[in-house]
């Protein structure tokens, strides 16, 4: 690794990279392959500078000291990839609208409850899309016991998600009819979710690889484009835990490049390339 950096660039050695790798694995289950040192440097160096350190080593010493415990969250935020979009992988939302939500509507009209979970929600485009799908099929949902739980390890993106505010450009993937139905302009060219739809999502910070203070089970869980950052053991554990949180007949949606492998199918049957149904 090249240790030569400009004066303003913090020192970064292979030992520092290994230390960041260990922290990412232990704190978030995120696995950085050996080849990703440049990526780690580019993600974390700004934070190192902002905190007034001239080397990764002194920054990491601080993060791992009792005084730096709060900074650990910022380090994990810097390491996470938050790319997302509204109605990403549209077939999932079609399936949700055609199969899951009509069932939820029938259940709650009979006095039950409906629960959906966006398990790595990033800046909120995924859970807000789920909420739009719910409202489109079941317009009265907000007057019933229907919720979309939206969680992520990164508190900064969860706060953004909870604000429900997006730029015009960020909302381009929302069909025009849904956009005018659920969003209103809120200044500076931004749009915000407004009206009854805002009663559906509940935003929380949650590490998928730690304990989940969550009660009950879900009709559908979206866990998409996050396990790609985990190692195989972490992935398998997570699939098992998510399967435990599904209602019988509930659905797990994974990212387009992700699969629940057979060893960990844990009662899940594949009904489409990235959609699994809990059989029992
Ligand atoms: C690429 S985004 C995916 C967002 C959305 N699910 C989608 O598919 O558009 C990955 C998200 O996973 C979150 N993440 C990474 N590790 C996590 C963990 N251990 N627990 C919870 N969320 C995590 C990141 O903070 C990031 O927001």
PDB file of N, CA and C in Angstrom, residues 182-247:
ATOM      1  N   UNK A 182     -49.507  11.892  -3.039  1.00  0.00           N
ATOM      2  CA  UNK A 182     -48.923  11.713  -1.703  1.00  0.00           C
ATOM      3  C   UNK A 182     -47.897  12.771  -1.288  1.00  0.00           C
ATOM      4  N   UNK A 183     -47.490  13.646  -2.230  1.00  0.00           N
ATOM      5  CA  UNK A 183     -46.432  14.615  -1.885  1.00  0.00           C
ATOM      6  C   UNK A 183     -46.903  16.035  -2.187  1.00  0.00           C
ATOM      7  N   UNK A 184     -46.356  16.979  -1.407  1.00  0.00           N
ATOM      8  CA  UNK A 184     -46.659  18.386  -1.699  1.00  0.00           C
ATOM      9  C   UNK A 184     -45.341  19.155  -1.742  1.00  0.00           C
ATOM     10  N   UNK A 185     -45.286  20.228  -2.571  1.00  0.00           N
ATOM     11  CA  UNK A 185     -44.068  21.037  -2.620  1.00  0.00           C
ATOM     12  C   UNK A 185     -43.814  21.667  -1.245  1.00  0.00           C
ATOM     13  N   UNK A 186     -42.557  21.751  -0.844  1.00  0.00           N
ATOM     14  CA  UNK A 186     -42.272  22.334   0.479  1.00  0.00           C
ATOM     15  C   UNK A 186     -41.115  23.330   0.413  1.00  0.00           C
ATOM     16  N   UNK A 187     -40.967  23.971  -0.737  1.00  0.00           N
ATOM     17  CA  UNK A 187     -39.942  25.022  -0.834  1.00  0.00           C
ATOM     18  C   UNK A 187     -38.627  24.521  -1.379  1.00  0.00           C
ATOM     19  N   UNK A 188     -37.865  25.421  -1.962  1.00  0.00           N
ATOM     20  CA  UNK A 188     -36.539  25.139  -2.528  1.00  0.00           C
ATOM     21  C   UNK A 188     -36.562  23.979  -3.518  1.00  0.00           C
ATOM     22  N   UNK A 189     -37.707  23.834  -4.197  1.00  0.00           N
ATOM     23  CA  UNK A 189     -37.812  22.772  -5.203  1.00  0.00           C
ATOM     24  C   UNK A 189     -37.960  21.382  -4.597  1.00  0.00           C
ATOM     25  N   UNK A 190     -38.171  21.301  -3.288  1.00  0.00           N
ATOM     26  CA  UNK A 190     -38.316  19.988  -2.646  1.00  0.00           C
ATOM     27  C   UNK A 190     -39.785  19.577  -2.525  1.00  0.00           C
ATOM     28  N   UNK A 191     -39.964  18.271  -2.322  1.00  0.00           N
ATOM     29  CA  UNK A 191     -41.305  17.723  -2.107  1.00  0.00           C
ATOM     30  C   UNK A 191     -41.295  16.948  -0.798  1.00  0.00           C
ATOM     31  N   UNK A 192     -42.445  16.945  -0.126  1.00  0.00           N
ATOM     32  CA  UNK A 192     -42.500  16.145   1.116  1.00  0.00           C
ATOM     33  C   UNK A 192     -43.763  15.297   1.125  1.00  0.00           C
ATOM     34  N   UNK A 193     -43.654  14.135   1.754  1.00  0.00           N
ATOM     35  CA  UNK A 193     -44.845  13.298   1.921  1.00  0.00           C
ATOM     36  C   UNK A 193     -45.785  14.010   2.882  1.00  0.00           C
ATOM     37  N   UNK A 194     -47.075  13.983   2.559  1.00  0.00           N
ATOM     38  CA  UNK A 194     -48.019  14.672   3.436  1.00  0.00           C
ATOM     39  C   UNK A 194     -49.338  13.907   3.459  1.00  0.00           C
ATOM     40  N   UNK A 195     -50.129  14.185   4.489  1.00  0.00           N
ATOM     41  CA  UNK A 195     -51.437  13.551   4.628  1.00  0.00           C
ATOM     42  C   UNK A 195     -51.351  12.220   5.360  1.00  0.00           C
ATOM     43  N   UNK A 196     -52.378  11.394   5.163  1.00  0.00           N
ATOM     44  CA  UNK A 196     -52.520  10.138   5.907  1.00  0.00           C
ATOM     45  C   UNK A 196     -51.350   9.174   5.737  1.00  0.00           C
ATOM     46  N   UNK A 197     -50.689   9.229   4.592  1.00  0.00           N
ATOM     47  CA  UNK A 197     -49.585   8.287   4.348  1.00  0.00           C
ATOM     48  C   UNK A 197     -48.515   8.394   5.438  1.00  0.00           C
ATOM     49  N   UNK A 198     -48.389   9.581   6.023  1.00  0.00           N
ATOM     50  CA  UNK A 198     -47.339   9.802   7.035  1.00  0.00           C
ATOM     51  C   UNK A 198     -47.618   9.008   8.319  1.00  0.00           C
ATOM     52  N   UNK A 199     -48.834   8.485   8.445  1.00  0.00           N
ATOM     53  CA  UNK A 199     -49.129   7.693   9.651  1.00  0.00           C
ATOM     54  C   UNK A 199     -48.658   6.256   9.515  1.00  0.00           C
ATOM     55  N   UNK A 200     -48.237   5.854   8.341  1.00  0.00           N
ATOM     56  CA  UNK A 200     -47.850   4.438   8.158  1.00  0.00           C
ATOM     57  C   UNK A 200     -46.411   4.124   8.597  1.00  0.00           C
ATOM     58  N   UNK A 201     -45.396   4.871   8.153  1.00  0.00           N
ATOM     59  CA  UNK A 201     -44.021   4.448   8.490  1.00  0.00           C
ATOM     60  C   UNK A 201     -43.611   4.790   9.924  1.00  0.00           C
ATOM     61  N   UNK A 202     -42.790   3.917  10.504  1.00  0.00           N
ATOM     62  CA  UNK A 202     -42.169   4.168  11.812  1.00  0.00           C
ATOM     63  C   UNK A 202     -40.673   3.959  11.612  1.00  0.00           C
ATOM     64  N   UNK A 203     -39.875   4.984  11.861  1.00  0.00           N
ATOM     65  CA  UNK A 203     -38.438   4.935  11.564  1.00  0.00           C
ATOM     66  C   UNK A 203     -37.630   4.690  12.838  1.00  0.00           C
ATOM     67  N   UNK A 204     -36.686   3.749  12.757  1.00  0.00           N
ATOM     68  CA  UNK A 204     -35.848   3.419  13.909  1.00  0.00           C
ATOM     69  C   UNK A 204     -34.427   3.097  13.447  1.00  0.00           C
ATOM     70  N   UNK A 205     -33.452   3.374  14.313  1.00  0.00           N
ATOM     71  CA  UNK A 205     -32.080   2.925  14.049  1.00  0.00           C
ATOM     72  C   UNK A 205     -31.977   1.484  14.548  1.00  0.00           C
ATOM     73  N   UNK A 206     -31.487   0.594  13.704  1.00  0.00           N
ATOM     74  CA  UNK A 206     -31.385  -0.810  14.096  1.00  0.00           C
ATOM     75  C   UNK A 206     -30.254  -1.495  13.331  1.00  0.00           C
ATOM     76  N   UNK A 207     -29.386  -2.162  14.079  1.00  0.00           N
ATOM     77  CA  UNK A 207     -28.316  -2.962  13.467  1.00  0.00           C
ATOM     78  C   UNK A 207     -28.862  -4.365  13.214  1.00  0.00           C
ATOM     79  N   UNK A 208     -28.896  -4.771  11.961  1.00  0.00           N
ATOM     80  CA  UNK A 208     -29.445  -6.099  11.640  1.00  0.00           C
ATOM     81  C   UNK A 208     -28.639  -7.218  12.274  1.00  0.00           C
ATOM     82  N   UNK A 209     -27.396  -6.930  12.635  1.00  0.00           N
ATOM     83  CA  UNK A 209     -26.548  -7.976  13.220  1.00  0.00           C
ATOM     84  C   UNK A 209     -26.437  -7.853  14.734  1.00  0.00           C
ATOM     85  N   UNK A 210     -27.397  -7.176  15.339  1.00  0.00           N
ATOM     86  CA  UNK A 210     -27.450  -7.115  16.807  1.00  0.00           C
ATOM     87  C   UNK A 210     -28.845  -7.579  17.227  1.00  0.00           C
ATOM     88  N   UNK A 211     -29.201  -7.310  18.501  1.00  0.00           N
ATOM     89  CA  UNK A 211     -30.546  -7.716  18.939  1.00  0.00           C
ATOM     90  C   UNK A 211     -31.601  -6.811  18.319  1.00  0.00           C
ATOM     91  N   UNK A 212     -32.769  -7.362  18.081  1.00  0.00           N
ATOM     92  CA  UNK A 212     -33.862  -6.561  17.520  1.00  0.00           C
ATOM     93  C   UNK A 212     -34.957  -6.383  18.577  1.00  0.00           C
ATOM     94  N   UNK A 213     -35.129  -5.167  19.058  1.00  0.00           N
ATOM     95  CA  UNK A 213     -36.234  -4.955  20.010  1.00  0.00           C
ATOM     96  C   UNK A 213     -37.555  -4.792  19.254  1.00  0.00           C
ATOM     97  N   UNK A 214     -37.938  -5.843  18.535  1.00  0.00           N
ATOM     98  CA  UNK A 214     -39.128  -5.792  17.682  1.00  0.00           C
ATOM     99  C   UNK A 214     -40.063  -6.907  18.113  1.00  0.00           C
ATOM    100  N   UNK A 215     -41.339  -6.545  18.301  1.00  0.00           N
ATOM    101  CA  UNK A 215     -42.302  -7.586  18.660  1.00  0.00           C
ATOM    102  C   UNK A 215     -43.133  -7.970  17.446  1.00  0.00           C
ATOM    103  N   UNK A 216     -43.561  -9.196  17.383  1.00  0.00           N
ATOM    104  CA  UNK A 216     -44.492  -9.609  16.333  1.00  0.00           C
ATOM    105  C   UNK A 216     -43.812  -9.997  15.032  1.00  0.00           C
ATOM    106  N   UNK A 217     -44.649 -10.371  14.078  1.00  0.00           N
ATOM    107  CA  UNK A 217     -44.157 -10.849  12.781  1.00  0.00           C
ATOM    108  C   UNK A 217     -44.732  -9.981  11.663  1.00  0.00           C
ATOM    109  N   UNK A 218     -44.191 -10.188  10.477  1.00  0.00           N
ATOM    110  CA  UNK A 218     -44.489  -9.295   9.350  1.00  0.00           C
ATOM    111  C   UNK A 218     -45.095 -10.072   8.183  1.00  0.00           C
ATOM    112  N   UNK A 219     -45.959  -9.382   7.422  1.00  0.00           N
ATOM    113  CA  UNK A 219     -46.504  -9.975   6.189  1.00  0.00           C
ATOM    114  C   UNK A 219     -45.454  -9.932   5.089  1.00  0.00           C
ATOM    115  N   UNK A 220     -44.579  -8.927   5.152  1.00  0.00           N
ATOM    116  CA  UNK A 220     -43.533  -8.813   4.127  1.00  0.00           C
ATOM    117  C   UNK A 220     -42.329  -8.099   4.719  1.00  0.00           C
ATOM    118  N   UNK A 221     -41.144  -8.601   4.367  1.00  0.00           N
ATOM    119  CA  UNK A 221     -39.890  -7.942   4.771  1.00  0.00           C
ATOM    120  C   UNK A 221     -39.082  -7.658   3.514  1.00  0.00           C
ATOM    121  N   UNK A 222     -38.687  -6.410   3.352  1.00  0.00           N
ATOM    122  CA  UNK A 222     -37.760  -6.041   2.288  1.00  0.00           C
ATOM    123  C   UNK A 222     -36.375  -5.959   2.921  1.00  0.00           C
ATOM    124  N   UNK A 223     -35.471  -6.847   2.516  1.00  0.00           N
ATOM    125  CA  UNK A 223     -34.081  -6.773   3.002  1.00  0.00           C
ATOM    126  C   UNK A 223     -33.210  -6.814   1.757  1.00  0.00           C
ATOM    127  N   UNK A 224     -33.041  -5.648   1.131  1.00  0.00           N
ATOM    128  CA  UNK A 224     -32.496  -5.611  -0.220  1.00  0.00           C
ATOM    129  C   UNK A 224     -31.209  -4.789  -0.266  1.00  0.00           C
ATOM    130  N   UNK A 225     -30.261  -5.347  -0.980  1.00  0.00           N
ATOM    131  CA  UNK A 225     -29.009  -4.636  -1.252  1.00  0.00           C
ATOM    132  C   UNK A 225     -28.247  -4.259   0.012  1.00  0.00           C
ATOM    133  N   UNK A 226     -28.326  -5.134   0.998  1.00  0.00           N
ATOM    134  CA  UNK A 226     -27.522  -4.932   2.208  1.00  0.00           C
ATOM    135  C   UNK A 226     -26.650  -6.158   2.498  1.00  0.00           C
ATOM    136  N   UNK A 227     -27.181  -7.375   2.301  1.00  0.00           N
ATOM    137  CA  UNK A 227     -26.363  -8.553   2.650  1.00  0.00           C
ATOM    138  C   UNK A 227     -25.164  -8.712   1.713  1.00  0.00           C
ATOM    139  N   UNK A 228     -25.171  -8.002   0.592  1.00  0.00           N
ATOM    140  CA  UNK A 228     -24.001  -8.046  -0.298  1.00  0.00           C
ATOM    141  C   UNK A 228     -22.749  -7.560   0.438  1.00  0.00           C
ATOM    142  N   UNK A 229     -22.947  -6.793   1.523  1.00  0.00           N
ATOM    143  CA  UNK A 229     -21.789  -6.287   2.284  1.00  0.00           C
ATOM    144  C   UNK A 229     -21.409  -7.210   3.437  1.00  0.00           C
ATOM    145  N   UNK A 230     -22.141  -8.314   3.620  1.00  0.00           N
ATOM    146  CA  UNK A 230     -21.883  -9.201   4.742  1.00  0.00           C
ATOM    147  C   UNK A 230     -21.158 -10.468   4.269  1.00  0.00           C
ATOM    148  N   UNK A 231     -20.462 -11.145   5.202  1.00  0.00           N
ATOM    149  CA  UNK A 231     -19.866 -12.420   4.807  1.00  0.00           C
ATOM    150  C   UNK A 231     -20.948 -13.506   4.869  1.00  0.00           C
ATOM    151  N   UNK A 232     -20.589 -14.702   4.384  1.00  0.00           N
ATOM    152  CA  UNK A 232     -21.600 -15.735   4.199  1.00  0.00           C
ATOM    153  C   UNK A 232     -22.285 -16.132   5.507  1.00  0.00           C
ATOM    154  N   UNK A 233     -21.483 -16.253   6.570  1.00  0.00           N
ATOM    155  CA  UNK A 233     -22.056 -16.687   7.847  1.00  0.00           C
ATOM    156  C   UNK A 233     -23.061 -15.638   8.359  1.00  0.00           C
ATOM    157  N   UNK A 234     -22.670 -14.372   8.234  1.00  0.00           N
ATOM    158  CA  UNK A 234     -23.540 -13.274   8.684  1.00  0.00           C
ATOM    159  C   UNK A 234     -24.833 -13.272   7.872  1.00  0.00           C
ATOM    160  N   UNK A 235     -24.691 -13.493   6.565  1.00  0.00           N
ATOM    161  CA  UNK A 235     -25.852 -13.536   5.674  1.00  0.00           C
ATOM    162  C   UNK A 235     -26.816 -14.649   6.085  1.00  0.00           C
ATOM    163  N   UNK A 236     -26.241 -15.840   6.296  1.00  0.00           N
ATOM    164  CA  UNK A 236     -27.082 -17.007   6.613  1.00  0.00           C
ATOM    165  C   UNK A 236     -27.844 -16.807   7.919  1.00  0.00           C
ATOM    166  N   UNK A 237     -27.121 -16.244   8.902  1.00  0.00           N
ATOM    167  CA  UNK A 237     -27.747 -15.954  10.188  1.00  0.00           C
ATOM    168  C   UNK A 237     -28.920 -15.011  10.009  1.00  0.00           C
ATOM    169  N   UNK A 238     -28.686 -13.991   9.191  1.00  0.00           N
ATOM    170  CA  UNK A 238     -29.715 -12.980   8.986  1.00  0.00           C
ATOM    171  C   UNK A 238     -30.939 -13.570   8.288  1.00  0.00           C
ATOM    172  N   UNK A 239     -30.720 -14.389   7.256  1.00  0.00           N
ATOM    173  CA  UNK A 239     -31.878 -15.000   6.573  1.00  0.00           C
ATOM    174  C   UNK A 239     -32.713 -15.789   7.574  1.00  0.00           C
ATOM    175  N   UNK A 240     -32.024 -16.547   8.444  1.00  0.00           N
ATOM    176  CA  UNK A 240     -32.754 -17.358   9.434  1.00  0.00           C
ATOM    177  C   UNK A 240     -33.578 -16.469  10.360  1.00  0.00           C
ATOM    178  N   UNK A 241     -32.938 -15.396  10.835  1.00  0.00           N
ATOM    179  CA  UNK A 241     -33.637 -14.514  11.785  1.00  0.00           C
ATOM    180  C   UNK A 241     -34.809 -13.807  11.107  1.00  0.00           C
ATOM    181  N   UNK A 242     -34.623 -13.423   9.842  1.00  0.00           N
ATOM    182  CA  UNK A 242     -35.716 -12.752   9.126  1.00  0.00           C
ATOM    183  C   UNK A 242     -36.865 -13.726   8.873  1.00  0.00           C
ATOM    184  N   UNK A 243     -36.516 -14.963   8.509  1.00  0.00           N
ATOM    185  CA  UNK A 243     -37.564 -15.967   8.273  1.00  0.00           C
ATOM    186  C   UNK A 243     -38.397 -16.156   9.541  1.00  0.00           C
ATOM    187  N   UNK A 244     -37.728 -16.136  10.707  1.00  0.00           N
ATOM    188  CA  UNK A 244     -38.455 -16.259  11.985  1.00  0.00           C
ATOM    189  C   UNK A 244     -39.439 -15.119  12.188  1.00  0.00           C
ATOM    190  N   UNK A 245     -39.156 -13.980  11.555  1.00  0.00           N
ATOM    191  CA  UNK A 245     -40.001 -12.794  11.748  1.00  0.00           C
ATOM    192  C   UNK A 245     -41.111 -12.666  10.703  1.00  0.00           C
ATOM    193  N   UNK A 246     -41.245 -13.672   9.844  1.00  0.00           N
ATOM    194  CA  UNK A 246     -42.312 -13.627   8.846  1.00  0.00           C
ATOM    195  C   UNK A 246     -43.534 -14.401   9.329  1.00  0.00           C
ATOM    196  N   UNK A 247     -44.725 -13.882   8.996  1.00  0.00           N
ATOM    197  CA  UNK A 247     -45.941 -14.670   9.208  1.00  0.00           C
ATOM    198  C   UNK A 247     -45.877 -15.890   8.296  1.00  0.00           C
TER     199      UNK A 247
END
